Short mmCIF file of C-alpha atoms and ligand atoms in Angstrom, two decimals:
data_model
loop_
_atom_site.label_atom_id
_atom_site.label_comp_id
_atom_site.label_asym_id
_atom_site.label_seq_id
_atom_site.Cartn_x
_atom_site.Cartn_y
_atom_site.Cartn_z
CA MET J 26 -30.96 37.64 -142.68
CA THR J 27 -29.86 40.79 -144.52
CA LEU J 28 -26.86 42.46 -143.86
CA ALA J 29 -27.96 45.18 -141.25
CA GLU J 30 -29.56 42.19 -139.33
CA ARG J 31 -26.41 40.40 -139.33
CA GLN J 32 -24.20 43.07 -138.23
CA MET J 33 -27.27 44.28 -135.20
CA GLN J 34 -26.68 40.72 -134.39
CA PHE J 35 -23.06 41.13 -134.34
CA LEU J 36 -23.17 44.22 -132.44
CA PHE J 37 -25.59 42.41 -129.71
CA ALA J 38 -23.10 39.63 -129.09
CA LEU J 39 -19.99 42.19 -128.62
CA ARG J 40 -22.24 44.14 -125.93
CA SER J 41 -23.07 41.25 -124.40
CA LYS J 42 -19.61 39.79 -123.97
CA GLY J 43 -19.08 42.91 -121.88
CA VAL J 44 -17.65 45.36 -125.17
CA THR J 45 -19.63 48.50 -124.50
CA ASP J 46 -17.50 51.23 -124.71
CA GLY J 47 -19.43 53.57 -127.60
CA ARG J 48 -16.13 54.50 -129.26
CA VAL J 49 -14.99 50.96 -129.55
CA LEU J 50 -18.19 49.63 -130.81
CA THR J 51 -18.37 52.46 -133.61
CA ALA J 52 -14.95 51.37 -134.90
CA MET J 53 -15.65 48.36 -135.41
CA GLU J 54 -19.07 48.89 -136.92
CA LYS J 55 -17.23 50.47 -140.01
CA THR J 56 -14.58 47.47 -140.24
CA ASP J 57 -16.00 44.56 -141.64
CA ARG J 58 -14.43 41.30 -140.31
CA ALA J 59 -15.26 39.63 -143.69
CA MET J 60 -12.80 41.65 -145.42
CA PHE J 61 -10.32 40.02 -143.46
CA VAL J 62 -10.82 36.52 -143.56
CA LYS J 63 -10.07 35.07 -146.97
CA GLY J 64 -11.47 32.04 -148.49
CA HIS J 65 -14.61 29.91 -147.19
CA PHE J 66 -14.47 30.83 -144.07
CA ALA J 67 -15.31 34.33 -145.05
CA ASP J 68 -19.24 33.31 -144.51
CA ARG J 69 -18.45 32.67 -140.65
CA ALA J 70 -16.64 36.30 -140.53
CA TYR J 71 -19.89 37.69 -138.28
CA GLU J 72 -19.63 34.49 -136.00
CA ASP J 73 -17.86 35.57 -132.51
CA MET J 74 -15.11 32.95 -132.64
CA PRO J 75 -11.32 32.92 -134.03
CA LEU J 76 -10.75 31.75 -137.52
CA PRO J 77 -7.77 30.91 -139.51
CA ILE J 78 -5.99 32.68 -141.29
CA ALA J 79 -2.77 32.32 -143.83
CA CYS J 80 0.66 31.13 -142.12
CA GLY J 81 -1.22 28.59 -139.40
CA GLN J 82 -2.57 31.90 -138.06
CA THR J 83 -5.69 33.10 -136.48
CA ILE J 84 -7.95 35.96 -136.28
CA SER J 85 -9.03 36.47 -133.35
CA GLN J 86 -12.50 36.49 -131.54
CA PRO J 87 -14.62 39.60 -132.24
CA SER J 88 -15.24 39.96 -128.87
CA VAL J 89 -11.62 39.64 -127.53
CA VAL J 90 -10.73 42.25 -129.93
CA GLY J 91 -13.63 44.49 -128.57
CA LEU J 92 -12.40 43.76 -124.55
CA MET J 93 -8.85 44.57 -125.44
CA THR J 94 -9.64 47.39 -127.51
CA GLN J 95 -11.75 48.82 -124.71
CA ALA J 96 -9.19 47.77 -122.35
CA LEU J 97 -6.54 50.11 -124.08
CA GLN J 98 -8.06 53.39 -123.82
CA VAL J 99 -7.59 55.01 -126.88
CA ASN J 100 -7.42 58.52 -127.42
CA PRO J 101 -7.61 59.96 -131.05
CA ARG J 102 -4.27 61.76 -130.77
CA ASP J 103 -2.33 58.62 -129.65
CA LYS J 104 0.24 56.96 -131.50
CA VAL J 105 -0.27 53.41 -131.29
CA LEU J 106 1.77 49.76 -131.95
CA GLU J 107 0.05 46.65 -132.14
CA VAL J 108 2.49 43.34 -132.27
CA GLY J 109 0.96 40.61 -134.27
CA THR J 110 -1.06 41.87 -137.64
CA GLY J 111 -2.48 38.65 -138.60
CA SER J 112 -5.14 39.52 -140.34
CA GLY J 113 -4.65 43.23 -139.90
CA TYR J 114 -8.36 43.28 -138.42
CA GLN J 115 -7.63 44.59 -134.97
CA ALA J 116 -4.93 46.88 -136.76
CA ALA J 117 -7.74 48.41 -138.27
CA ILE J 118 -10.12 49.03 -135.70
CA LEU J 119 -7.46 50.91 -133.85
CA SER J 120 -6.81 53.26 -137.26
CA HIS J 121 -10.43 54.30 -136.55
CA LEU J 122 -9.59 55.14 -133.11
CA ALA J 123 -6.01 56.72 -132.67
CA ARG J 124 -4.13 59.49 -134.72
CA ARG J 125 -1.45 56.90 -136.08
CA VAL J 126 -1.18 53.16 -135.83
CA TYR J 127 1.86 50.83 -136.96
CA THR J 128 1.61 47.10 -136.91
CA VAL J 129 4.23 44.34 -137.43
CA ASP J 130 4.02 40.86 -137.93
CA ARG J 131 6.92 38.27 -138.30
CA HIS J 132 5.22 36.94 -141.49
CA LYS J 133 5.51 38.40 -144.43
CA PRO J 134 2.79 37.14 -146.68
CA LEU J 135 0.49 38.40 -143.74
CA ILE J 136 2.04 41.55 -143.82
CA ASP J 137 1.53 41.85 -148.02
CA ASP J 138 -2.35 40.88 -147.82
CA ALA J 139 -2.85 42.74 -144.53
CA ARG J 140 -1.46 45.99 -146.52
CA ALA J 141 -3.70 44.92 -149.26
CA THR J 142 -6.48 45.11 -147.47
CA PHE J 143 -5.68 48.69 -145.36
CA GLN J 144 -5.60 49.93 -149.57
CA ALA J 145 -8.76 48.56 -150.50
CA LEU J 146 -10.72 50.09 -147.47
CA ASP J 147 -8.52 53.77 -148.25
CA ILE J 148 -6.91 53.42 -144.26
CA THR J 149 -4.38 55.86 -144.36
CA ASN J 150 -3.18 56.03 -140.88
CA LEU J 151 -1.81 52.83 -140.39
CA THR J 152 1.46 51.14 -141.88
CA ALA J 153 2.32 47.49 -141.81
CA PHE J 154 5.85 46.34 -141.72
CA THR J 155 7.51 42.95 -141.80
CA ALA J 156 9.34 42.68 -138.01
CA ASP J 157 9.89 40.74 -135.02
CA GLY J 158 7.42 42.83 -132.53
CA SER J 159 9.59 41.55 -129.41
CA HIS J 160 11.72 44.45 -129.72
CA GLY J 161 9.17 46.74 -130.76
CA LEU J 162 9.64 49.11 -133.47
CA PRO J 163 12.25 51.72 -132.08
CA GLU J 164 12.15 53.79 -135.04
CA GLN J 165 8.65 54.98 -133.99
CA ALA J 166 8.85 55.04 -130.28
CA PRO J 167 7.86 56.12 -128.19
CA PHE J 168 4.03 55.13 -127.94
CA ASP J 169 1.03 56.11 -126.35
CA ARG J 170 -0.61 53.16 -126.61
CA ILE J 171 0.86 49.00 -127.33
CA LEU J 172 -1.48 46.42 -128.14
CA VAL J 173 0.17 42.54 -128.35
CA THR J 174 -1.64 40.17 -129.74
CA ALA J 175 0.64 37.04 -129.20
CA ALA J 176 1.32 35.59 -125.75
CA ALA J 177 5.29 35.99 -124.45
CA GLU J 178 5.82 34.59 -120.51
CA ASP J 179 6.37 38.48 -119.52
CA PRO J 180 5.94 41.69 -121.30
CA PRO J 181 9.02 41.79 -123.58
CA GLY J 182 11.28 44.69 -121.99
CA PRO J 183 11.99 46.52 -125.16
CA LEU J 184 7.97 47.26 -125.82
CA LEU J 185 7.92 48.46 -122.20
CA ALA J 186 11.18 50.88 -122.93
CA GLN J 187 8.99 52.08 -125.71
CA LEU J 188 5.96 52.89 -123.81
CA LYS J 189 5.54 57.05 -123.18
CA VAL J 190 4.75 57.87 -119.56
CA GLY J 191 1.21 57.81 -118.94
CA GLY J 192 1.15 55.36 -121.35
CA ILE J 193 -0.71 51.96 -121.87
CA MET J 194 0.19 48.36 -123.10
CA VAL J 195 -2.33 45.54 -123.00
CA LEU J 196 -1.12 41.96 -123.22
CA PRO J 197 -1.30 38.42 -122.96
CA VAL J 198 1.07 37.03 -120.74
CA GLY J 199 1.70 33.36 -119.92
CA GLN J 200 3.77 30.12 -119.76
CA SER J 201 1.85 28.14 -121.68
CA ASP J 202 -0.49 28.03 -124.23
CA SER J 203 -3.17 26.97 -122.41
CA VAL J 204 -3.16 29.31 -119.24
CA GLN J 205 -2.54 33.02 -120.09
CA SER J 206 -3.79 36.07 -118.79
CA LEU J 207 -4.50 39.63 -120.14
CA ILE J 208 -2.83 42.02 -118.50
CA ARG J 209 -2.94 46.13 -118.56
CA VAL J 210 0.40 47.55 -118.06
CA THR J 211 0.44 51.34 -117.34
CA ARG J 212 3.53 53.33 -117.43
CA ASN J 213 3.86 55.96 -114.29
CA ASP J 214 6.17 58.86 -113.16
CA THR J 215 8.19 55.95 -111.28
CA GLY J 216 7.54 52.99 -112.78
CA PHE J 217 5.01 50.31 -114.42
CA GLU J 218 1.55 49.42 -112.47
CA TYR J 219 0.14 45.47 -113.41
CA GLU J 220 -3.57 44.62 -113.80
CA GLU J 221 -4.72 41.48 -114.58
CA LEU J 222 -7.86 41.70 -116.27
CA ARG J 223 -9.06 38.03 -117.69
CA PRO J 224 -8.06 34.75 -119.04
CA VAL J 225 -7.30 34.63 -122.62
CA ARG J 226 -6.01 32.33 -125.46
CA PHE J 227 -3.46 33.39 -128.20
CA VAL J 228 -0.54 31.95 -129.98
CA PRO J 229 2.83 32.43 -129.01
CA LEU J 230 5.41 35.37 -129.29
CA LEU J 231 7.64 33.72 -131.27
CA GLU J 232 11.68 35.44 -131.98
CA GLY J 233 13.23 36.63 -135.32
CA LEU J 234 10.94 36.23 -138.46
CA GLY J 235 8.83 33.41 -140.20
CA LYS J 236 10.43 31.26 -142.76
CA ASP J 237 7.78 31.95 -145.38
N1 SAH R 27 -4.20 40.56 -134.24
C1 SAH R 27 -4.73 39.71 -135.62
C2 SAH R 27 -4.58 38.00 -134.61
C3 SAH R 27 -3.33 38.08 -134.22
S1 SAH R 27 -2.26 36.38 -134.17
C4 SAH R 27 -5.82 40.11 -136.49
O1 SAH R 27 -6.43 40.80 -136.19
O2 SAH R 27 -5.80 39.41 -137.09
C5 SAH R 27 -0.79 36.30 -133.77
C6 SAH R 27 -0.14 37.04 -134.62
O3 SAH R 27 1.38 37.32 -134.00
C7 SAH R 27 0.50 36.28 -135.51
O4 SAH R 27 0.00 36.70 -137.22
C8 SAH R 27 2.01 36.22 -135.63
O5 SAH R 27 2.65 35.70 -136.72
C9 SAH R 27 2.33 37.17 -134.89
N2 SAH R 27 3.20 37.41 -134.21
C10 SAH R 27 3.93 36.31 -133.18
N3 SAH R 27 5.02 36.61 -132.68
C11 SAH R 27 5.70 37.39 -133.40
C12 SAH R 27 6.62 38.31 -133.00
N4 SAH R 27 7.59 38.18 -132.31
N5 SAH R 27 6.92 39.71 -133.98
C13 SAH R 27 5.81 39.85 -134.74
N6 SAH R 27 4.44 39.38 -134.42
C14 SAH R 27 4.58 38.29 -134.22
#
């Protein structure tokens, strides 16, 4: 299969799973997933499945990345926070849609790798930090959009507090590894509105920094 054919098949798979937003599809077309998948899994980068990365974590399934990005309704002037950098793939896609993106992960080796990848791809509006994202990123708050790619029991209070009025946060919530739902939280003048979007499965949002 040629690269162009593989790319077409990848985009077709995304569309058939409900990723229909043209801006999101273009951002995903610009972001080569193989750059974020290291070693012997790299040749499976265009399949619609999660794959293992360093520190026992995973790069999410492309269709789930697409659906979450679509649900976030990012505008070109937005300042966005992602919690759970992992490989950096989701953050790179967001960088094509937003003015400024910050991403944090509790594992320093993942942040070191992701930074190198962002540099290789010449992405300059995206900054990655090693931090416990359950506290958000107070230095850069408030945010227009927040995307969390690890599951908490409930939306963390600091993240709700760091969302602008009119802002949107998309995150998986659930009490166990197996039963989680993706929810969208919209902040309005008087409080927060919650919508349940679909069942998902993510690694847990853990407290503190990784030990590696
Ligand atoms: N968005 C990633 C996939 C995320 S996997 C991608 O595109 O590849 C979930 C990530 O959340 C893991 O890397 C894990 O280390 C991170 N994570 C879990 N709890 C965290 C926390 N409290 N703060 C920051 N990152 C966290």
